[in-house]
Amino acid sequence: MPDTNVMLRLLISCEDRPGIVAAVSGYLAESGANIVRSDQYSTELGGGNFFMRIELTLPSGSYASFAEGFGMTVAEPLHLTWRLWDAARPKRVAILVSRMDQCLLELLWRWRRGELDADIVLVASNHEDLRADVEGFFSLPYYHVPVPKDGKPEAEAKLLELLEGNCDLVVLARYMQILSGDFLEKVGVPVINIHHSFLPAFAGASPYAQARERGVKLIGATAHYVTEELDAGPIIEQDVVRVSHRDGIAALTREGSYVERAVLARAVQLHCEDRVLRNGNTTVVF
Amino acid sequence: MPDTNVMLRLLISCEDRPGIVAAVSGYLAESGANIVRSDQYSTELGGGNFFMRIELTLPSGSYASFAEGFGMTVAEPLHLTWRLWDAARPKRVAILVSRMDQCLLELLWRWRRGELDADIVLVASNHEDLRADVEGFFSLPYYHVPVPKDGKPEAEAKLLELLEGNCDLVVLARYMQILSGDFLEKVGVPVINIHHSFLPAFAGASPYAQARERGVKLIGATAHYVTEELDAGPIIEQDVVRVSHRDGIAALTREGSYVERAVLARAVQLHCEDRVLRNGNTTVVF
Amino acid sequence: MPDTNVMLRLLISCEDRPGIVAAVSGYLAESGANIVRSDQYSTELGGGNFFMRIELTLPSGSYASFAEGFGMTVAEPLHLTWRLWDAARPKRVAILVSRMDQCLLELLWRWRRGELDADIVLVASNHEDLRADVEGFFSLPYYHVPVPKDGKPEAEAKLLELLEGNCDLVVLARYMQILSGDFLEKVGVPVINIHHSFLPAFAGASPYAQARERGVKLIGATAHYVTEELDAGPIIEQDVVRVSHRDGIAALTREGSYVERAVLARAVQLHCEDRVLRNGNTTVVF
Amino acid sequence: MPDTNVMLRLLISCEDRPGIVAAVSGYLAESGANIVRSDQYSTELGGGNFFMRIELTLPSGSYASFAEGFGMTVAEPLHLTWRLWDAARPKRVAILVSRMDQCLLELLWRWRRGELDADIVLVASNHEDLRADVEGFFSLPYYHVPVPKDGKPEAEAKLLELLEGNCDLVVLARYMQILSGDFLEKVGVPVINIHHSFLPAFAGASPYAQARERGVKLIGATAHYVTEELDAGPIIEQDVVRVSHRDGIAALTREGSYVERAVLARAVQLHCEDRVLRNGNTTVVF
């Protein structure tokens, strides 16, 4: 690929009907685009909802006219919901965390190794514990936003000041505070959370203690988009690890932490590559 | 090992305290037993409940005096709950099934290959569908015990007639009927069920539809001892398989069936090798 | 989807260059085709080899003209290697087996349950052991083709008589004979083998004994297309299972058999859905 | 457990014969020891080699007399190979690394979280790249020991100076140098290496390139004790991850790195808990 090309990701969702793929790829061919990867999915054969993700390259300089033309001649007539993302522009990611470091460090190490298709713009926490790691080692800004009892509205306001307009994604990397529906609406970008259980099992508090109590033989972790209802948003990624009767809560917490960090990192990476589309309360992951 | 030896499995549970292992293994040494495998577990360091499983060989002919002596000189003074099982005597297993064949065939096929440490004594079903497989292919007795609406008590009575005294274990291999507490008490042997979800997620009816609705990225199966409370008994074994947005309920049902049959077969084998001890509503699996 | 439609699978491979997707999907749109699923892959960004698989529906009756037109107006000008398969026509599959039943029965059970997108046309074996299962229970033809020492050419000739023109795929379900290059050429259809190791580890004889000797902590199975070089053909599917020092060769053989049968069944299913394309000595699996 | 107790690990290997367990546990009972966990394994039923690992607690102050008495009254008469390790004394671990940080950081991060039952005493590398991480983030000593062409003997001598008498274990966390047999002998403690393939597949150089070339569907990593023969020592732990045709060498390297670090960390932890016994060129892992 000549480096004068731009790489774009085109995401489409709409009601399914014949001709969509042809209209889209016809426009792409006329525009001199080369399709690098294409995925599509219909919820029903010959109907339902249609989802599409295309990675394409365009001759340099043609981005604006390509986007404008696509909107006018394809998307509008066919009533497509769509977005276009320049693959050269990494998502700006803000991370909220409390005291546990496993998910935060996993994201920051991957980011440092160039394995996360993202710019980490800031870390904010309701505790001071992880400041040295974030500032001292990764040279990233760290904001301490305490959440005193009865002080959540003020804390959320302060967080919004930090986040609004500065990020494309908020990641809750074991942030042990419930965000209000008002906050979620105002922040205006997707929020991904990691819950330390195989949802919908063991939603809510102390999932490892719940798992120990129930005597399950596998424990898991779930990364999902945050919605107003706790631990109930669209699931992006899950995984599990085998445990036994010998594993007390400390061992479950330790083994679970390895799953949590892997699941959250994969989910963030999938999101940053624009590979996740929402379908009601579920996701399509290409 | 000279074939004049007998192989026994000794299972012990009690309150933990020092000296149990020494007393047990001292008695074994005096009796000329050879310990082939030994596993133990304490729920707390230096306290809690203690569980032990020993595979041992004894000189032929010494079984009765060994058992008697163990009871008098070890188990009674130390207040042990214990049982002894002759490994040469396979568990007698009865299987209840409805219409779906995956779990039944897996068990029968492993049994035919000599991979299940069990004698299958009968198959009973509330439907006729699987008679040809059971009788024709595996040459096992098949009993049709229909469960008409409002006829459950009569059906359970008929099942009890078939089962009482004839089996050491009842396996529900996708038996789509809820057994009453009264039945469970009267049958007098453990009952293992396979539930087609990763419990405690998606208990109850239609777990694959529930899984599809929730948009989980893994589906699972759970083998557990049956208690009066539905899908809530002690878990013996669980496993999962990865699924995607493309998998409709038919695909989830198919992929799930492969997990169900593997999980149930492993749980039955573990039970038949006396490797599962109950600890309240959980299990210790050695 | 109106049932007057036909569902086709279109498979394409060629050198990659811009415009292929547009030409293909343009032709599909003109033909009234609806794309149900589409996958594509290029070995290099903007170059290398290009592979595509499209599931599409066509108005009834238009198959022949669609195929003819595609060849003339798309495939020929663009130098595409391509084939079209009517999804309503299951692949005709012949199975070769020796004495071990695990892989054969897995395929036959799945086929009986309607889970294998194939017609099993015959089973042939160099032993008589599995005749009763195949004929008696599955009502499929069973041919005994012994392979005496120095009698391989005659045996292969007899097999060719059975297979030529009668099947679209040959599956070696633990067929413990090496087929000659001459046979592979004459049979004229793909041949899939299951090898009971995680290739390229433990190629050749007695892989479980080799695995035990080496002390590996996982054992595996590999389904691959057969080529003249033993155990060296393009890999379609692999999987593994955890083992321990306690597992002797008998246990490895038993646990391995569960992996073998799952891996082979998945590979056969993938092939029968036209989801496997060869890329030199590797595969692209959509 | 009163904190005046000491926790010990007793490891035994010998030819199997009746009475060993009884002699050992009899001595433990007389000594006032409490057995917390016990595992045993015989390579053959009633013969072969016998391996045992016991976690026990002793009254404070009785360690020396316990050890002495065990040697005289149990180990010597029964010809046991044995060792005793005070669980309160973490293994002293030295890590050798080249440029890649994944395995090193995983070990250091688990160590910082208190999840590794070890004291990291130093990190040595043939490159300077990771000094800032080791010294700055983890406050551990970092030694640069370059290995110029033809300078290996001098480099090994320098390493031996650093290591001799200072560590109980050497870990090669992607140390891209082959250590001589002479070094291995002189260093006098076990050396664990991580190889980035599922051994014995893809031993030697560039295993990810080899894996890509062969078209495998899973890639893996193997942690093993280092012996003079390259990549051929006793395997402690292995794991794999699923890959596809889409994964080029960069993706295999990235996904493989997550497996490498997990496998090495688990192997080091198993070793540090004295759970690995060598059995010829294989391991028994309790």
Tab-separated table of C-alpha atoms in Angstrom, chain B residues 1 7 16-23 25-26 28-30 32-42 45-47 50 57, chain D residues 1 7 16-23 25-26 28-30 32-42 45-47 50 57:
chain	number	residue	atom	x	y	z
B	1	MET	CA	-0.027	-55.926	41.640
B	7	MET	CA	-8.527	-52.325	45.480
B	16	ASP	CA	-10.404	-31.292	61.086
B	17	ARG	CA	-7.889	-31.760	63.884
B	18	PRO	CA	-4.312	-33.078	64.162
B	19	GLY	CA	-3.655	-36.797	64.019
B	20	ILE	CA	-6.351	-37.971	61.641
B	21	VAL	CA	-4.022	-38.780	58.763
B	22	ALA	CA	-1.589	-40.503	61.089
B	23	ALA	CA	-4.312	-42.621	62.680
B	25	SER	CA	-2.446	-44.382	57.635
B	26	GLY	CA	-1.121	-46.111	60.722
B	28	LEU	CA	-3.583	-48.997	56.929
B	29	ALA	CA	0.046	-49.932	57.452
B	30	GLU	CA	-0.806	-52.371	60.243
B	32	GLY	CA	-0.892	-54.509	55.185
B	33	ALA	CA	-2.640	-52.008	52.957
B	34	ASN	CA	-0.719	-50.186	50.249
B	35	ILE	CA	-1.814	-46.616	49.567
B	36	VAL	CA	-2.066	-46.104	45.803
B	37	ARG	CA	-3.423	-42.598	45.849
B	38	SER	CA	-4.363	-40.210	48.582
B	39	ASP	CA	-6.044	-36.810	48.551
B	40	GLN	CA	-7.082	-34.633	51.429
B	41	TYR	CA	-8.541	-31.200	51.907
B	42	SER	CA	-9.306	-29.000	54.888
B	45	LEU	CA	-5.907	-24.216	57.869
B	46	GLY	CA	-5.908	-26.227	61.083
B	47	GLY	CA	-9.657	-26.399	61.463
B	50	PHE	CA	-11.616	-32.375	56.679
B	57	THR	CA	-4.873	-52.305	47.941
D	1	MET	CA	-3.308	-22.062	63.337
D	7	MET	CA	4.749	-24.594	57.859
D	16	ASP	CA	7.660	-47.532	45.403
D	17	ARG	CA	6.886	-50.254	47.950
D	18	PRO	CA	4.310	-50.746	50.723
D	19	GLY	CA	4.684	-48.911	54.005
D	20	ILE	CA	6.262	-45.656	52.897
D	21	VAL	CA	3.194	-43.514	53.551
D	22	ALA	CA	2.626	-45.194	56.887
D	23	ALA	CA	6.226	-44.700	57.990
D	25	SER	CA	2.860	-40.171	58.449
D	26	GLY	CA	3.586	-42.183	61.574
D	28	LEU	CA	4.750	-36.955	61.453
D	29	ALA	CA	2.128	-37.873	64.024
D	30	GLU	CA	4.748	-38.682	66.676
D	32	GLY	CA	3.162	-33.437	66.585
D	33	ALA	CA	2.983	-32.430	62.921
D	34	ASN	CA	-0.357	-31.658	61.312
D	35	ILE	CA	-0.685	-32.637	57.648
D	36	VAL	CA	-2.284	-29.745	55.766
D	37	ARG	CA	-2.048	-31.205	52.290
D	38	SER	CA	-0.666	-34.402	50.917
D	39	ASP	CA	-0.173	-35.635	47.359
D	40	GLN	CA	1.402	-38.813	46.138
D	41	TYR	CA	1.942	-40.562	42.849
D	42	SER	CA	3.339	-43.900	41.758
D	45	LEU	CA	0.478	-49.673	40.454
D	46	GLY	CA	2.447	-51.281	43.273
D	47	GLY	CA	5.867	-50.494	41.846
D	50	PHE	CA	7.025	-43.043	44.152
D	57	THR	CA	2.726	-27.601	60.347
